Amino acid sequence: MPTPPRRGRGRPAAPVLSRERIAEAAIGLVEEKDYRHLTMSSLSKRLGVSTSALYNHVASKRDVMVLIQDRLNAEIDCSGFDAAPWDEALRLWARSYRRCYIRHTALIPIMAVLPVADSPETLQMYERVAHGLEQAGLDGAAVVDVIVGVEALVFGAAYDASAPADIFDPGSLAELAPTFTRLAAARAEEPGDSAERAFERALEALIRGLDDQLSAEVTGPVRA
Amino acid sequence: MPTPPRRGRGRPAAPVLSRERIAEAAIGLVEEKDYRHLTMSSLSKRLGVSTSALYNHVASKRDVMVLIQDRLNAEIDCSGFDAAPWDEALRLWARSYRRCYIRHTALIPIMAVLPVADSPETLQMYERVAHGLEQAGLDGAAVVDVIVGVEALVFGAAYDASAPADIFDPGSLAELAPTFTRLAAARAEEPGDSAERAFERALEALIRGLDDQLSAEVTGPVRA
DNA sequence: ACCTGAACACCGTTCAAGT
DNA sequence: ACCTGAACACCGTTCAAGT
């Protein structure tokens, strides 16, 4: 078997690290384990370097998270905006977006407040969505707000989907909340993924409501 | 000036800590500074005890965060559900909820996945909302989904509102996203709080869409 | 420029000792 | 039961030394 490279003390002939390799290793790490195991130490071990070597390529652990997030966002499906009606395209995008972040909720606090200037793939995702919505005839002044609104729902729904199944079981506190307890219990009885159902209901409502708003704002209705 | 109590080594005559005192001190801490300054060490210092003393009353730092969250949720305005129509009550609740979490985004990852059994005030908030919605004639099978949907939007919008003002400025990456850049720039020109506008638009759309859905599901329309 | 290895300033948490 | 103080097993980050 090949001996681990056991590098000497000085600068290697060719760089062994790059931002790309770091991003790849970080994604591998969080997909095998979870975000609690993503440490600068575990990351450097996986890459076969000392921990401090990482800091020649990234500024901080947060920077690593930003790299992950940018790679991830490149995989989100925006294809609907090329052909489908805007409401259907928005649905497909939102579902793909949510599905992605269910397994990466640890990135949400970063992604949600990260300037797009630090994230080229994320920016290009927004471009496809914005271009598609404008092309479909949506009021330009509303486009960014629509993106922000759908995104907000997606992030919240991703958390919800990652919550334990008994999140709405009041346990010994049931008598504090009789109505809620009854409705939550009935909901838990229904088959299937209730977090997904709630998301679909809200997404449908949001899109329908946006359609109504935007139809009212322009002379003709947006929908056919 | 009163000397700090400089306790001896053994058990004090009366307990100096309680979960209530800890919660109060923790909230005071995050309101003066921010969540980066909330450490078990800073908390114990504020309470005049050693750090390990905290563990006689709470199981973990996460437990402290849960205490904060529960206290906070007790302050969210659910009064609309006593009198106003359900859609207006939902609006008031969502606005109060968002406003609260803008300054406490660090709690969102906890709050969003926390079983209600661990949080009596939160449970009672849900009870008021659920009872109000059912009383207003909403389909019982939809009530919890509606709560979940509005909450998802609220959490996402709270992040958005806490983001830096230049979050959509593409900087040197502008040519990657011409449409988005143009629309984001125009949006930034508009006076006022654009995050709040986006939230209000999405909330309005969501509620209108829910109204449509729920009117279609029952025999008579829900709205007058 | 880009690596290693040691060191720094924290963290949350545990636990024996004390009353 | 409920405190103190010491200790543990980490963290992310910095930096001099090496090539």
Short mmCIF file of C-alpha atoms (C1' of nucleotides) in Angstrom, two decimals:
data_model
loop_
_atom_site.label_atom_id
_atom_site.label_comp_id
_atom_site.label_asym_id
_atom_site.label_seq_id
_atom_site.Cartn_x
_atom_site.Cartn_y
_atom_site.Cartn_z
CA MET A 1 0.00 0.00 0.00
CA PRO A 2 1.14 3.55 -0.71
CA THR A 3 2.71 5.23 2.28
CA PRO A 4 1.02 8.53 3.26
CA PRO A 5 3.12 11.31 1.72
CA ARG A 6 4.67 12.38 5.04
CA ARG A 7 5.85 15.70 3.83
CA GLY A 8 8.91 17.36 5.26
CA ARG A 9 8.89 20.73 6.83
CA GLY A 10 9.20 23.18 3.96
CA ARG A 11 7.16 24.27 0.97
CA PRO A 12 6.15 21.35 -1.26
CA ALA A 13 7.24 21.28 -4.94
CA ALA A 14 3.63 21.66 -6.07
CA PRO A 15 0.77 22.96 -3.87
CA VAL A 16 -1.19 20.10 -2.32
CA LEU A 17 -4.21 22.20 -1.43
CA SER A 18 -6.58 24.48 -3.30
CA ARG A 19 -9.95 26.03 -2.51
CA GLU A 20 -11.53 23.45 -4.83
CA ARG A 21 -9.95 20.49 -3.03
CA ILE A 22 -10.93 21.94 0.31
CA ALA A 23 -14.54 22.43 -0.80
CA GLU A 24 -14.71 18.90 -2.16
CA ALA A 25 -13.33 17.37 1.03
CA ALA A 26 -15.65 19.44 3.19
CA ILE A 27 -18.70 18.31 1.23
CA GLY A 28 -17.53 14.71 1.43
CA LEU A 29 -17.18 15.06 5.17
CA VAL A 30 -20.64 16.48 5.82
CA GLU A 31 -22.26 13.95 3.50
CA GLU A 32 -20.67 10.98 5.25
CA LYS A 33 -21.15 12.29 8.77
CA ASP A 34 -22.84 15.58 9.62
CA TYR A 35 -21.97 19.17 10.37
CA ARG A 36 -20.91 18.47 13.93
CA HIS A 37 -18.00 16.54 12.46
CA LEU A 38 -16.91 19.36 10.19
CA THR A 39 -13.97 20.83 12.05
CA MET A 40 -10.81 22.37 10.70
CA SER A 41 -9.02 19.45 12.28
CA SER A 42 -11.12 16.71 10.64
CA LEU A 43 -10.97 18.54 7.34
CA SER A 44 -7.19 18.78 7.40
CA LYS A 45 -6.92 15.11 8.35
CA ARG A 46 -9.04 14.10 5.39
CA LEU A 47 -6.82 16.19 3.14
CA GLY A 48 -3.61 14.82 4.61
CA VAL A 49 -2.25 18.18 5.74
CA SER A 50 -1.77 19.96 9.02
CA THR A 51 -4.65 22.08 10.22
CA SER A 52 -2.80 25.33 9.85
CA ALA A 53 -2.16 24.61 6.16
CA LEU A 54 -5.84 25.28 5.47
CA TYR A 55 -5.35 28.90 6.39
CA ASN A 56 -3.15 29.43 3.34
CA HIS A 57 -6.31 29.00 1.24
CA VAL A 58 -9.30 29.94 3.34
CA ALA A 59 -9.70 32.76 5.83
CA SER A 60 -11.83 30.91 8.36
CA LYS A 61 -14.14 28.01 8.96
CA ARG A 62 -16.99 30.25 7.88
CA ASP A 63 -15.17 30.66 4.59
CA VAL A 64 -15.22 26.86 4.20
CA MET A 65 -18.97 26.88 4.81
CA VAL A 66 -19.35 29.53 2.14
CA LEU A 67 -17.48 27.32 -0.32
CA ILE A 68 -19.79 24.40 0.46
CA GLN A 69 -22.86 26.56 0.06
CA ASP A 70 -21.73 27.91 -3.30
CA ARG A 71 -21.06 24.41 -4.66
CA LEU A 72 -24.40 23.21 -3.36
CA ASN A 73 -26.36 26.03 -4.92
CA ALA A 74 -24.88 25.16 -8.30
CA GLU A 75 -26.85 21.89 -8.11
CA ILE A 76 -30.25 23.46 -7.45
CA ASP A 77 -32.62 22.94 -10.36
CA CYS A 78 -33.49 26.18 -12.15
CA SER A 79 -34.27 24.50 -15.46
CA GLY A 80 -37.96 25.31 -15.25
CA PHE A 81 -37.27 28.95 -15.96
CA ASP A 82 -36.10 28.12 -19.46
CA ALA A 83 -39.45 26.84 -20.66
CA ALA A 84 -42.20 26.34 -18.10
CA PRO A 85 -44.67 29.04 -16.98
CA TRP A 86 -43.23 31.11 -14.16
CA ASP A 87 -45.42 29.63 -11.46
CA GLU A 88 -44.45 26.07 -12.38
CA ALA A 89 -40.79 27.06 -12.67
CA LEU A 90 -40.95 28.65 -9.23
CA ARG A 91 -42.47 25.47 -7.79
CA LEU A 92 -39.72 23.27 -9.24
CA TRP A 93 -37.01 25.63 -8.06
CA ALA A 94 -38.42 25.88 -4.55
CA ARG A 95 -38.74 22.10 -4.20
CA SER A 96 -35.21 21.48 -5.38
CA TYR A 97 -33.92 24.25 -3.11
CA ARG A 98 -35.69 22.87 -0.06
CA ARG A 99 -34.65 19.30 -0.74
CA CYS A 100 -31.05 20.44 -0.89
CA TYR A 101 -31.09 22.38 2.38
CA ILE A 102 -32.92 19.76 4.41
CA ARG A 103 -29.60 17.94 4.68
CA HIS A 104 -27.65 21.20 5.11
CA THR A 105 -29.61 23.26 7.61
CA ALA A 106 -26.33 24.23 9.26
CA LEU A 107 -25.63 26.36 6.19
CA ILE A 108 -28.89 28.29 6.36
CA PRO A 109 -27.72 30.91 8.88
CA ILE A 110 -24.77 31.60 6.58
CA MET A 111 -26.51 31.36 3.22
CA ALA A 112 -29.42 33.52 4.31
CA VAL A 113 -27.28 36.54 5.13
CA LEU A 114 -24.32 36.06 2.76
CA PRO A 115 -23.68 38.84 0.23
CA VAL A 116 -24.03 37.41 -3.28
CA ALA A 117 -20.71 39.05 -4.11
CA ASP A 118 -19.03 36.23 -2.18
CA SER A 119 -20.80 33.43 -3.99
CA PRO A 120 -20.71 33.25 -7.82
CA GLU A 121 -22.82 30.11 -8.23
CA THR A 122 -25.48 31.47 -5.91
CA LEU A 123 -25.51 34.69 -7.90
CA GLN A 124 -25.97 32.77 -11.14
CA MET A 125 -28.86 30.86 -9.61
CA TYR A 126 -30.54 34.17 -8.80
CA GLU A 127 -29.84 35.34 -12.32
CA ARG A 128 -31.65 32.39 -13.88
CA VAL A 129 -34.62 32.89 -11.59
CA ALA A 130 -34.77 36.67 -12.04
CA HIS A 131 -34.36 36.45 -15.78
CA GLY A 132 -37.07 33.80 -16.02
CA LEU A 133 -39.51 35.78 -13.92
CA GLU A 134 -38.95 39.01 -15.82
CA GLN A 135 -39.20 37.22 -19.15
CA ALA A 136 -42.51 35.78 -18.03
CA GLY A 137 -43.84 39.29 -17.67
CA LEU A 138 -43.60 39.81 -13.92
CA ASP A 139 -43.25 43.36 -12.70
CA GLY A 140 -39.52 44.00 -12.44
CA ALA A 141 -39.97 45.84 -9.15
CA ALA A 142 -41.45 42.68 -7.64
CA VAL A 143 -38.99 40.08 -8.93
CA VAL A 144 -36.38 40.30 -6.18
CA ASP A 145 -39.09 40.41 -3.52
CA VAL A 146 -40.63 37.26 -4.97
CA ILE A 147 -37.27 35.50 -4.85
CA VAL A 148 -36.71 36.63 -1.28
CA GLY A 149 -40.17 35.49 -0.23
CA VAL A 150 -39.91 32.03 -1.75
CA GLU A 151 -36.44 31.63 -0.35
CA ALA A 152 -37.64 32.54 3.13
CA LEU A 153 -40.32 29.87 2.97
CA VAL A 154 -37.79 27.35 1.66
CA PHE A 155 -35.35 27.92 4.52
CA GLY A 156 -38.03 27.68 7.16
CA ALA A 157 -39.46 24.56 5.54
CA ALA A 158 -36.02 22.94 5.40
CA TYR A 159 -35.68 23.35 9.16
CA ASP A 160 -39.15 21.98 9.65
CA ALA A 161 -38.38 18.90 7.56
CA SER A 162 -35.25 18.24 9.59
CA ALA A 163 -37.13 18.38 12.90
CA PRO A 164 -37.83 15.24 14.93
CA ALA A 165 -41.10 13.47 14.13
CA ASP A 166 -42.53 14.19 17.57
CA ILE A 167 -41.96 17.94 17.39
CA PHE A 168 -45.66 18.71 17.94
CA ASP A 169 -46.27 16.08 20.60
CA PRO A 170 -46.91 18.09 23.78
CA GLY A 171 -46.15 15.12 26.04
CA SER A 172 -47.04 15.89 29.63
CA LEU A 173 -48.02 19.45 28.71
CA ALA A 174 -51.07 18.38 26.71
CA GLU A 175 -53.58 19.99 29.04
CA LEU A 176 -52.01 23.39 28.38
CA ALA A 177 -53.07 23.17 24.76
CA PRO A 178 -56.13 21.00 24.15
CA THR A 179 -56.99 22.25 20.68
CA PHE A 180 -53.47 22.16 19.38
CA THR A 181 -52.89 18.73 20.90
CA ARG A 182 -55.98 17.31 19.21
CA LEU A 183 -55.15 18.81 15.80
CA ALA A 184 -51.50 17.81 15.98
CA ALA A 185 -52.42 14.25 16.93
CA ALA A 186 -54.82 13.96 14.02
CA ARG A 187 -52.15 15.31 11.71
CA ALA A 188 -49.64 12.76 12.96
CA GLU A 189 -52.11 9.99 12.13
CA GLU A 190 -52.16 10.87 8.46
CA PRO A 191 -49.82 8.85 6.30
CA GLY A 192 -46.88 10.37 4.46
CA ASP A 193 -44.55 13.28 5.12
CA SER A 194 -46.48 15.98 6.95
CA ALA A 195 -43.63 18.50 6.73
CA GLU A 196 -43.66 18.14 2.98
CA ARG A 197 -47.43 18.50 2.84
CA ALA A 198 -47.27 21.71 4.87
CA PHE A 199 -44.57 23.03 2.57
CA GLU A 200 -46.55 22.16 -0.55
CA ARG A 201 -49.63 23.83 0.84
CA ALA A 202 -47.76 27.00 1.74
CA LEU A 203 -45.86 27.09 -1.54
CA GLU A 204 -49.08 26.67 -3.49
CA ALA A 205 -50.76 29.39 -1.47
CA LEU A 206 -47.81 31.74 -1.83
CA ILE A 207 -47.60 31.29 -5.60
CA ARG A 208 -51.30 31.67 -6.06
CA GLY A 209 -51.31 34.79 -3.91
CA LEU A 210 -48.38 36.25 -5.83
CA ASP A 211 -50.19 35.58 -9.07
CA ASP A 212 -53.22 37.45 -7.77
CA GLN A 213 -51.09 40.38 -6.60
CA LEU A 214 -49.17 40.64 -9.83
CA SER A 215 -52.24 40.28 -12.00
CA ALA A 216 -53.84 43.14 -10.13
CA GLU A 217 -50.79 45.36 -10.52
CA VAL A 218 -50.51 45.22 -14.32
CA THR A 219 -53.23 45.94 -16.85
CA GLY A 220 -53.72 42.38 -18.03
CA PRO A 221 -53.62 39.25 -15.89
CA VAL A 222 -50.31 37.41 -15.80
CA ARG A 223 -51.88 34.01 -16.11
CA ALA A 224 -53.44 32.96 -19.40
CA MET B 1 -20.11 49.56 48.16
CA PRO B 2 -21.39 46.05 48.86
CA THR B 3 -18.65 43.45 48.63
CA PRO B 4 -19.44 40.68 46.13
CA PRO B 5 -20.75 37.75 48.14
CA ARG B 6 -17.54 35.67 47.83
CA ARG B 7 -19.12 32.44 48.81
CA GLY B 8 -17.13 29.76 50.58
CA ARG B 9 -16.69 26.28 49.27
CA GLY B 10 -19.77 24.41 50.40
CA ARG B 11 -23.47 24.51 49.73
CA PRO B 12 -25.04 27.94 50.37
CA ALA B 13 -27.81 28.31 52.98
CA ALA B 14 -30.31 29.19 50.26
CA PRO B 15 -29.86 28.38 46.56
CA VAL B 16 -28.48 31.37 44.63
CA LEU B 17 -29.47 30.06 41.21
CA SER B 18 -32.67 28.91 39.56
CA ARG B 19 -33.72 28.25 35.99
CA GLU B 20 -35.64 31.53 36.08
CA ARG B 21 -32.63 33.55 37.20
CA ILE B 22 -30.49 31.90 34.56
CA ALA B 23 -33.01 32.64 31.82
CA GLU B 24 -33.27 36.25 32.91
CA ALA B 25 -29.52 36.74 32.97
CA ALA B 26 -29.11 35.06 29.59
CA ILE B 27 -31.70 37.34 27.99
CA GLY B 28 -30.06 40.36 29.57
CA LEU B 29 -26.75 39.28 28.15
CA VAL B 30 -27.92 38.81 24.57
CA GLU B 31 -29.87 42.04 24.65
CA GLU B 32 -26.87 44.09 25.79
CA LYS B 33 -24.34 42.37 23.56
CA ASP B 34 -25.18 39.63 21.09
CA TYR B 35 -25.21 35.85 20.88
CA ARG B 36 -21.48 35.57 20.34
CA HIS B 37 -21.10 36.84 23.90
CA LEU B 38 -23.44 34.29 25.37
CA THR B 39 -21.09 31.73 26.87
CA MET B 40 -21.49 29.63 29.96
CA SER B 41 -18.58 31.60 31.36
CA SER B 42 -20.06 35.06 30.71
CA LEU B 43 -23.40 33.86 32.01
CA SER B 44 -21.93 32.57 35.24
CA LYS B 45 -19.96 35.77 35.69
CA ARG B 46 -23.12 37.84 35.35
CA LEU B 47 -24.81 35.66 37.95
CA GLY B 48 -21.87 35.80 40.35
CA VAL B 49 -21.30 32.04 40.45
CA SER B 50 -18.74 29.67 39.06
CA THR B 51 -19.42 28.25 35.64
CA SER B 52 -19.92 24.72 36.85
CA ALA B 53 -22.70 25.88 39.19
CA LEU B 54 -24.92 26.41 36.15
CA TYR B 55 -24.95 22.68 35.54
CA ASN B 56 -26.90 22.10 38.73
CA HIS B 57 -29.85 23.78 36.98
CA VAL B 58 -29.45 23.35 33.24
CA ALA B 59 -28.23 20.37 31.27
CA SER B 60 -26.33 22.26 28.61
CA LYS B 61 -25.88 25.54 26.83
CA ARG B 62 -28.55 24.43 24.39
CA ASP B 63 -30.85 24.12 27.39
CA VAL B 64 -30.14 27.78 28.19
CA MET B 65 -31.06 28.71 24.63
CA VAL B 66 -34.31 26.80 25.02
CA LEU B 67 -35.10 28.78 28.15
CA ILE B 68 -34.50 32.05 26.29
CA GLN B 69 -36.66 30.95 23.39
CA ASP B 70 -39.54 29.97 25.65
CA ARG B 71 -39.47 33.31 27.46
CA LEU B 72 -39.31 35.15 24.17
CA ASN B 73 -42.25 33.33 22.67
CA ALA B 74 -44.37 34.34 25.62
CA GLU B 75 -44.06 37.93 24.36
CA ILE B 76 -45.26 37.30 20.83
CA ASP B 77 -48.59 38.97 20.15
CA CYS B 78 -51.40 36.49 19.62
CA SER B 79 -54.15 38.86 20.71
CA GLY B 80 -55.64 39.10 17.23
CA PHE B 81 -57.00 35.59 17.51
CA ASP B 82 -59.37 36.68 20.25
CA ALA B 83 -61.36 39.04 18.09
CA ALA B 84 -60.06 39.84 14.61
CA PRO B 85 -60.82 37.78 11.48
CA TRP B 86 -58.37 34.90 11.11
CA ASP B 87 -56.44 36.45 8.23
CA GLU B 88 -55.87 39.69 10.12
CA ALA B 89 -54.95 37.79 13.29
CA LEU B 90 -52.47 35.72 11.33
CA ARG B 91 -50.90 38.89 9.92
CA LEU B 92 -50.48 40.46 13.36
CA TRP B 93 -49.05 37.25 14.79
CA ALA B 94 -46.59 36.79 11.93
CA ARG B 95 -45.37 40.39 12.16
CA SER B 96 -44.84 40.19 15.90
CA TYR B 97 -43.12 36.83 15.54
CA ARG B 98 -40.75 38.07 12.83
CA ARG B 99 -39.93 41.25 14.70
CA CYS B 100 -38.97 39.20 17.71
CA TYR B 101 -36.67 36.81 15.87
CA ILE B 102 -34.86 39.44 13.82
CA ARG B 103 -32.84 40.15 16.96
CA HIS B 104 -32.61 36.48 17.89
CA THR B 105 -31.76 34.65 14.67
CA ALA B 106 -29.32 32.52 16.64
CA LEU B 107 -32.32 30.85 18.25
CA ILE B 108 -34.00 29.91 14.98
CA PRO B 109 -32.07 26.68 14.42
CA ILE B 110 -33.12 25.60 17.91
CA MET B 111 -36.68 26.91 17.94
CA ALA B 112 -37.45 25.50 14.50
CA VAL B 113 -36.75 21.89 15.48
CA LEU B 114 -37.55 21.95 19.21
CA PRO B 115 -40.29 19.60 20.43
CA VAL B 116 -43.10 21.66 21.95
CA ALA B 117 -43.00 19.32 24.93
CA ASP B 118 -39.84 21.17 26.03
CA SER B 119 -41.35 24.63 25.82
CA PRO B 120 -44.60 25.45 27.61
CA GLU B 121 -44.89 29.08 26.51
CA THR B 122 -44.32 28.13 22.90
CA LEU B 123 -46.96 25.45 23.19
CA GLN B 124 -49.42 27.97 24.58
CA MET B 125 -48.69 30.30 21.70
CA TYR B 126 -49.58 27.53 19.27
CA GLU B 127 -52.71 26.83 21.27
CA ARG B 128 -53.93 30.40 20.91
CA VAL B 129 -53.25 30.38 17.18
CA ALA B 130 -54.75 26.93 16.58
CA HIS B 131 -57.83 27.67 18.65
CA GLY B 132 -58.33 30.97 16.86
CA LEU B 133 -58.01 29.43 13.42
CA GLU B 134 -60.37 26.56 14.19
CA GLN B 135 -62.88 28.90 15.79
CA ALA B 136 -62.79 31.00 12.63
CA GLY B 137 -63.98 27.99 10.68
CA LEU B 138 -60.76 26.76 9.13
CA ASP B 139 -60.55 23.10 8.25
CA GLY B 140 -59.03 21.40 11.29
CA ALA B 141 -56.83 19.21 9.11
CA ALA B 142 -55.21 22.36 7.70
CA VAL B 143 -54.65 24.36 10.88
CA VAL B 144 -51.28 22.92 11.90
CA ASP B 145 -50.03 23.09 8.31
CA VAL B 146 -51.02 26.76 8.17
CA ILE B 147 -49.11 27.46 11.38
CA VAL B 148 -46.08 25.60 10.07
CA GLY B 149 -46.20 27.47 6.77
CA VAL B 150 -46.47 30.93 8.29
CA GLU B 151 -43.75 30.08 10.78
CA ALA B 152 -41.42 28.93 8.00
CA LEU B 153 -41.88 32.24 6.21
CA VAL B 154 -41.33 34.13 9.45
CA PHE B 155 -38.03 32.40 10.21
CA GLY B 156 -36.69 32.92 6.71
CA ALA B 157 -37.79 36.55 6.74
CA ALA B 158 -36.11 37.13 10.10
CA TYR B 159 -32.80 35.98 8.65
CA ASP B 160 -33.35 38.17 5.64
CA ALA B 161 -34.01 41.22 7.78
CA SER B 162 -30.81 40.62 9.73
CA ALA B 163 -28.70 40.43 6.59
CA PRO B 164 -26.29 43.23 5.61
CA ALA B 165 -27.79 45.96 3.42
CA ASP B 166 -25.53 45.08 0.49
CA ILE B 167 -26.52 41.41 0.41
CA PHE B 168 -27.70 41.63 -3.22
CA ASP B 169 -24.88 43.82 -4.49
CA PRO B 170 -22.90 41.52 -6.83
CA GLY B 171 -19.78 43.69 -6.65
CA SER B 172 -17.20 42.60 -9.18
CA LEU B 173 -19.39 39.69 -10.24
CA ALA B 174 -22.04 41.91 -11.83
CA GLU B 175 -21.44 40.67 -15.37
CA LEU B 176 -22.37 37.14 -14.30
CA ALA B 177 -25.88 38.30 -13.54
CA PRO B 178 -27.01 41.32 -15.58
CA THR B 179 -30.74 40.98 -15.00
CA PHE B 180 -30.47 40.30 -11.29
CA THR B 181 -27.95 43.11 -10.88
CA ARG B 182 -30.25 45.61 -12.58
CA LEU B 183 -33.32 44.57 -10.60
CA ALA B 184 -31.46 44.46 -7.29
CA ALA B 185 -29.98 47.90 -7.90
CA ALA B 186 -33.40 49.37 -8.65
CA ARG B 187 -34.77 47.74 -5.52
CA ALA B 188 -31.96 49.22 -3.42
CA GLU B 189 -32.88 52.68 -4.72
CA GLU B 190 -36.36 52.50 -3.27
CA PRO B 191 -36.76 54.15 0.11
CA GLY B 192 -37.66 52.19 3.22
CA ASP B 193 -36.96 48.68 4.45
CA SER B 194 -36.90 46.36 1.47
CA ALA B 195 -36.67 43.22 3.60
CA GLU B 196 -39.88 44.23 5.34
CA ARG B 197 -41.57 44.98 2.02
CA ALA B 198 -40.63 41.55 0.69
CA PHE B 199 -41.97 39.95 3.85
CA GLU B 200 -45.23 41.87 3.69
CA ARG B 201 -45.70 40.94 0.05
CA ALA B 202 -45.05 37.27 0.72
CA LEU B 203 -47.22 37.22 3.84
CA GLU B 204 -50.07 38.86 1.98
CA ALA B 205 -49.72 36.41 -0.90
CA LEU B 206 -49.54 33.44 1.43
CA ILE B 207 -52.63 34.44 3.39
CA ARG B 208 -54.61 35.23 0.27
CA GLY B 209 -53.59 31.90 -1.24
CA LEU B 210 -54.54 30.05 1.95
CA ASP B 211 -57.90 31.76 1.91
CA ASP B 212 -58.48 30.61 -1.65
CA GLN B 213 -57.45 27.05 -0.82
CA LEU B 214 -59.59 26.84 2.27
CA SER B 215 -62.60 28.44 0.63
CA ALA B 216 -62.40 25.82 -2.13
CA GLU B 217 -62.18 22.96 0.35
CA VAL B 218 -65.33 23.71 2.31
CA THR B 219 -68.83 24.24 0.97
CA GLY B 220 -69.06 27.93 1.68
CA PRO B 221 -66.25 30.47 1.33
CA VAL B 222 -64.34 31.25 4.51
CA ARG B 223 -64.24 34.97 3.93
CA ALA B 224 -67.43 36.96 4.26
"C1'" DA C 1 4.17 30.81 -1.73
"C1'" DC C 2 2.88 27.00 1.01
"C1'" DC C 3 3.79 23.64 4.12
"C1'" DT C 4 4.76 21.84 9.52
"C1'" DG C 5 4.51 21.98 14.42
"C1'" DA C 6 4.00 24.40 18.54
"C1'" DA C 7 1.37 27.60 20.95
"C1'" DC C 8 -2.64 30.65 22.25
"C1'" DA C 9 -6.95 31.86 23.87
"C1'" DC C 10 -10.77 30.24 24.23
"C1'" DC C 11 -15.07 26.64 24.54
"C1'" DG C 12 -18.60 23.47 26.98
"C1'" DT C 13 -18.64 19.99 30.36
"C1'" DT C 14 -17.28 16.81 34.31
"C1'" DC C 15 -16.24 15.78 38.87
"C1'" DA C 16 -14.18 15.46 43.51
"C1'" DA C 17 -14.36 18.12 47.57
"C1'" DG C 18 -16.82 20.92 50.63
"C1'" DT C 19 -20.94 22.25 53.59
"C1'" DA D 1 -28.86 19.64 47.19
"C1'" DC D 2 -25.91 23.10 45.50
"C1'" DC D 3 -21.88 25.47 45.50
"C1'" DT D 4 -16.25 25.95 44.23
"C1'" DG D 5 -12.09 25.00 41.80
"C1'" DA D 6 -9.35 22.13 39.07
"C1'" DA D 7 -9.16 19.45 35.10
"C1'" DC D 8 -10.47 17.49 30.46
"C1'" DA D 9 -11.08 17.26 25.73
"C1'" DC D 10 -11.79 19.80 22.53
"C1'" DC D 11 -12.23 24.36 19.26
"C1'" DG D 12 -10.59 27.91 15.64
"C1'" DT D 13 -6.67 30.60 14.69
"C1'" DT D 14 -1.78 32.51 14.66
"C1'" DC D 15 2.92 32.38 13.72
"C1'" DA D 16 7.87 31.27 13.50
"C1'" DA D 17 10.59 28.09 11.05
"C1'" DG D 18 11.56 25.61 7.00
"C1'" DT D 19 12.16 24.99 1.84
#
